[in-house]
Amino acid sequence: MGQYAGQPDFATRAVSITKSDDITPDKFLNGAAIFVGSGGNLNVIMAGTVGKSEITELVSPGYSGSNGSGYTAAAGIATDTNSAAGAGLTVDITVKDGAVATIAINAAGSGYLNGDLISVAQPGSDGNALFRVAAAPGHPAVSDGVLFSNLANASFVPIIVDYVLDTSTSAGKLVAVY
């Protein structure tokens, strides 16, 4: 650390911060030390915080029979899963000779993890159309914020930050230091 506790050793640039609850690329601070010019409360999202997984696609496991039988083309079909947390995924399917030919996400649901196995649960089918969930980490949300209370004037936040949130922030004259 620098000469004073909580301050970086050196900086190569500094940028004034506009606090915002928009979790967008233009608000991303990419791991900045935050200088607080005017003390108060500061709500931040810590560097490296990711949100819930988001399904990017459904992939056939590729073994014989994994496309099932007895299916008919339809939209908004429920799925079953081996995931303890995944729920609410519905799919649209096209069918060839009773087997699922293509699958698309209708409603992504929530809580699914990369690699979860789902089956297309259409009544009248054998229920054996199986697909693996391909998921990626999602963006953080305002609810992922960490609130630092009663920060002193002319101080540094004791963590590295990716976003400074407007909600619950009363501190001012904020500067991202890199």
Short mmCIF file of C-alpha atoms in Angstrom, two decimals:
data_model
loop_
_atom_site.label_atom_id
_atom_site.label_comp_id
_atom_site.label_asym_id
_atom_site.label_seq_id
_atom_site.Cartn_x
_atom_site.Cartn_y
_atom_site.Cartn_z
CA MET A 1 0.00 0.00 0.00
CA GLY A 2 0.92 3.66 -0.24
CA GLN A 3 2.17 5.95 2.47
CA TYR A 4 -1.26 6.15 4.07
CA ALA A 5 -3.49 3.19 4.85
CA GLY A 6 -6.15 2.53 2.23
CA GLN A 7 -4.49 4.54 -0.55
CA PRO A 8 -3.00 3.02 -3.71
CA ASP A 9 0.80 3.08 -4.16
CA PHE A 10 0.50 5.10 -7.36
CA ALA A 11 -1.98 5.96 -10.07
CA THR A 12 -1.60 6.49 -13.80
CA ARG A 13 -5.00 8.10 -14.37
CA ALA A 14 -8.08 9.34 -12.57
CA VAL A 15 -11.63 9.80 -13.86
CA SER A 16 -14.55 11.62 -12.26
CA ILE A 17 -17.47 9.25 -11.60
CA THR A 18 -21.16 9.78 -12.22
CA LYS A 19 -23.06 7.39 -9.96
CA SER A 20 -25.76 5.38 -11.70
CA ASP A 21 -27.94 2.29 -11.26
CA ASP A 22 -27.44 1.42 -14.94
CA ILE A 23 -25.27 -1.69 -15.16
CA THR A 24 -24.03 -0.91 -18.66
CA PRO A 25 -20.61 -0.98 -20.38
CA ASP A 26 -20.30 2.81 -20.28
CA LYS A 27 -20.60 2.73 -16.45
CA PHE A 28 -18.12 -0.17 -15.99
CA LEU A 29 -15.07 0.99 -14.00
CA ASN A 30 -12.95 -2.13 -14.65
CA GLY A 31 -11.52 -2.51 -11.17
CA ALA A 32 -10.94 1.02 -9.94
CA ALA A 33 -9.89 2.32 -6.53
CA ILE A 34 -12.51 4.90 -5.52
CA PHE A 35 -11.55 8.22 -3.93
CA VAL A 36 -14.34 9.86 -1.94
CA GLY A 37 -13.93 13.63 -1.85
CA SER A 38 -17.09 14.38 0.11
CA GLY A 39 -17.90 11.70 2.71
CA GLY A 40 -21.10 9.78 3.27
CA ASN A 41 -22.52 6.43 2.18
CA LEU A 42 -21.33 4.69 -0.97
CA ASN A 43 -23.05 1.74 -2.65
CA VAL A 44 -20.77 -0.19 -5.05
CA ILE A 45 -20.53 -3.43 -6.94
CA MET A 46 -17.19 -5.03 -6.14
CA ALA A 47 -14.80 -5.96 -8.96
CA GLY A 48 -15.46 -9.40 -10.41
CA THR A 49 -19.07 -9.67 -9.26
CA VAL A 50 -21.22 -11.57 -11.76
CA GLY A 51 -24.95 -12.04 -11.88
CA LYS A 52 -27.03 -15.17 -12.24
CA SER A 53 -26.28 -17.44 -15.17
CA GLU A 54 -28.07 -16.70 -18.42
CA ILE A 55 -28.89 -19.50 -20.88
CA THR A 56 -27.16 -18.90 -24.21
CA GLU A 57 -28.28 -22.05 -26.02
CA LEU A 58 -29.47 -25.64 -25.69
CA VAL A 59 -27.17 -28.32 -27.11
CA SER A 60 -27.99 -31.92 -27.97
CA PRO A 61 -25.82 -34.36 -26.02
CA GLY A 62 -25.37 -36.20 -29.33
CA TYR A 63 -26.04 -39.79 -28.32
CA SER A 64 -28.57 -42.08 -29.99
CA GLY A 65 -32.16 -41.42 -29.00
CA SER A 66 -31.44 -38.06 -27.38
CA ASN A 67 -33.96 -36.34 -29.67
CA GLY A 68 -36.82 -38.46 -28.31
CA SER A 69 -39.91 -39.76 -30.10
CA GLY A 70 -43.62 -39.01 -30.26
CA TYR A 71 -43.16 -35.21 -30.37
CA THR A 72 -45.17 -32.69 -32.39
CA ALA A 73 -44.04 -29.17 -33.32
CA ALA A 74 -45.10 -26.64 -30.69
CA ALA A 75 -44.14 -23.47 -28.83
CA GLY A 76 -43.85 -22.78 -25.10
CA ILE A 77 -43.32 -26.38 -24.02
CA ALA A 78 -42.26 -26.94 -20.40
CA THR A 79 -39.00 -28.68 -19.56
CA ASP A 80 -37.82 -30.91 -16.74
CA THR A 81 -34.32 -30.61 -15.34
CA ASN A 82 -31.75 -32.24 -13.09
CA SER A 83 -30.92 -28.80 -11.68
CA ALA A 84 -31.87 -28.17 -8.09
CA ALA A 85 -32.16 -24.44 -8.80
CA GLY A 86 -33.30 -24.25 -12.44
CA ALA A 87 -36.97 -23.58 -13.12
CA GLY A 88 -39.28 -22.03 -15.69
CA LEU A 89 -37.47 -22.82 -18.96
CA THR A 90 -39.87 -23.28 -21.89
CA VAL A 91 -38.89 -24.12 -25.45
CA ASP A 92 -40.16 -24.05 -29.02
CA ILE A 93 -39.50 -27.17 -31.11
CA THR A 94 -39.71 -28.32 -34.69
CA VAL A 95 -40.05 -32.03 -35.32
CA LYS A 96 -39.04 -34.56 -37.96
CA ASP A 97 -40.51 -38.06 -37.80
CA GLY A 98 -41.57 -37.52 -34.16
CA ALA A 99 -38.07 -36.53 -32.99
CA VAL A 100 -37.06 -33.00 -31.99
CA ALA A 101 -35.26 -31.50 -35.00
CA THR A 102 -34.62 -27.99 -33.66
CA ILE A 103 -35.06 -26.35 -30.29
CA ALA A 104 -35.17 -22.68 -29.31
CA ILE A 105 -35.54 -20.94 -25.97
CA ASN A 106 -39.03 -19.48 -25.52
CA ALA A 107 -38.65 -18.30 -21.91
CA ALA A 108 -35.26 -18.67 -20.22
CA GLY A 109 -36.52 -19.27 -16.69
CA SER A 110 -33.93 -18.80 -13.97
CA GLY A 111 -31.31 -20.60 -11.91
CA TYR A 112 -29.94 -22.86 -14.64
CA LEU A 113 -26.23 -23.63 -14.65
CA ASN A 114 -23.91 -24.47 -17.50
CA GLY A 115 -24.19 -28.22 -18.17
CA ASP A 116 -27.63 -28.79 -16.64
CA LEU A 117 -29.53 -31.49 -18.50
CA ILE A 118 -33.12 -30.71 -19.50
CA SER A 119 -35.78 -32.84 -21.14
CA VAL A 120 -38.65 -31.58 -23.30
CA ALA A 121 -41.79 -32.51 -21.35
CA GLN A 122 -44.45 -32.63 -24.08
CA PRO A 123 -47.50 -34.76 -23.21
CA GLY A 124 -47.83 -37.72 -25.57
CA SER A 125 -44.07 -37.95 -26.20
CA ASP A 126 -41.61 -40.32 -24.59
CA GLY A 127 -40.02 -37.33 -22.79
CA ASN A 128 -36.57 -38.42 -23.94
CA ALA A 129 -35.58 -35.35 -25.96
CA LEU A 130 -32.56 -34.30 -23.91
CA PHE A 131 -30.47 -31.15 -24.17
CA ARG A 132 -27.61 -29.60 -22.21
CA VAL A 133 -27.86 -26.00 -21.07
CA ALA A 134 -25.07 -23.73 -22.24
CA ALA A 135 -25.02 -20.79 -19.84
CA ALA A 136 -22.78 -17.81 -19.24
CA PRO A 137 -22.42 -15.60 -16.17
CA GLY A 138 -24.92 -12.76 -16.25
CA HIS A 139 -24.42 -9.10 -15.44
CA PRO A 140 -24.55 -8.00 -11.82
CA ALA A 141 -27.66 -6.24 -10.55
CA VAL A 142 -28.22 -3.29 -8.22
CA SER A 143 -29.14 -5.87 -5.55
CA ASP A 144 -25.50 -7.10 -5.68
CA GLY A 145 -24.32 -3.76 -4.28
CA VAL A 146 -22.30 -3.44 -1.08
CA LEU A 147 -22.99 -0.36 1.04
CA PHE A 148 -20.13 1.41 2.82
CA SER A 149 -21.51 3.74 5.48
CA ASN A 150 -20.12 6.97 6.86
CA LEU A 151 -16.99 7.19 4.71
CA ALA A 152 -14.76 10.10 5.67
CA ASN A 153 -13.98 13.07 3.42
CA ALA A 154 -10.84 12.54 1.28
CA SER A 155 -10.71 8.77 1.77
CA PHE A 156 -10.47 5.66 -0.36
CA VAL A 157 -13.00 2.80 -0.39
CA PRO A 158 -11.25 -0.32 0.99
CA ILE A 159 -12.11 -2.52 -2.04
CA ILE A 160 -11.69 -2.44 -5.80
CA VAL A 161 -14.89 -1.51 -7.66
CA ASP A 162 -16.59 -2.15 -11.02
CA TYR A 163 -19.70 0.05 -10.55
CA VAL A 164 -20.75 2.94 -8.29
CA LEU A 165 -24.51 2.85 -7.71
CA ASP A 166 -26.84 5.81 -7.21
CA THR A 167 -29.15 3.92 -4.83
CA SER A 168 -28.25 4.71 -1.19
CA THR A 169 -25.17 6.74 -2.18
CA SER A 170 -24.78 10.10 -0.46
CA ALA A 171 -20.99 10.47 -0.85
CA GLY A 172 -19.83 12.92 -3.50
CA LYS A 173 -16.87 14.12 -5.54
CA LEU A 174 -16.09 10.52 -6.51
CA VAL A 175 -13.00 9.69 -8.57
CA ALA A 176 -11.99 6.35 -10.10
CA VAL A 177 -8.25 5.90 -9.69
CA TYR A 178 -6.26 3.48 -11.85
#
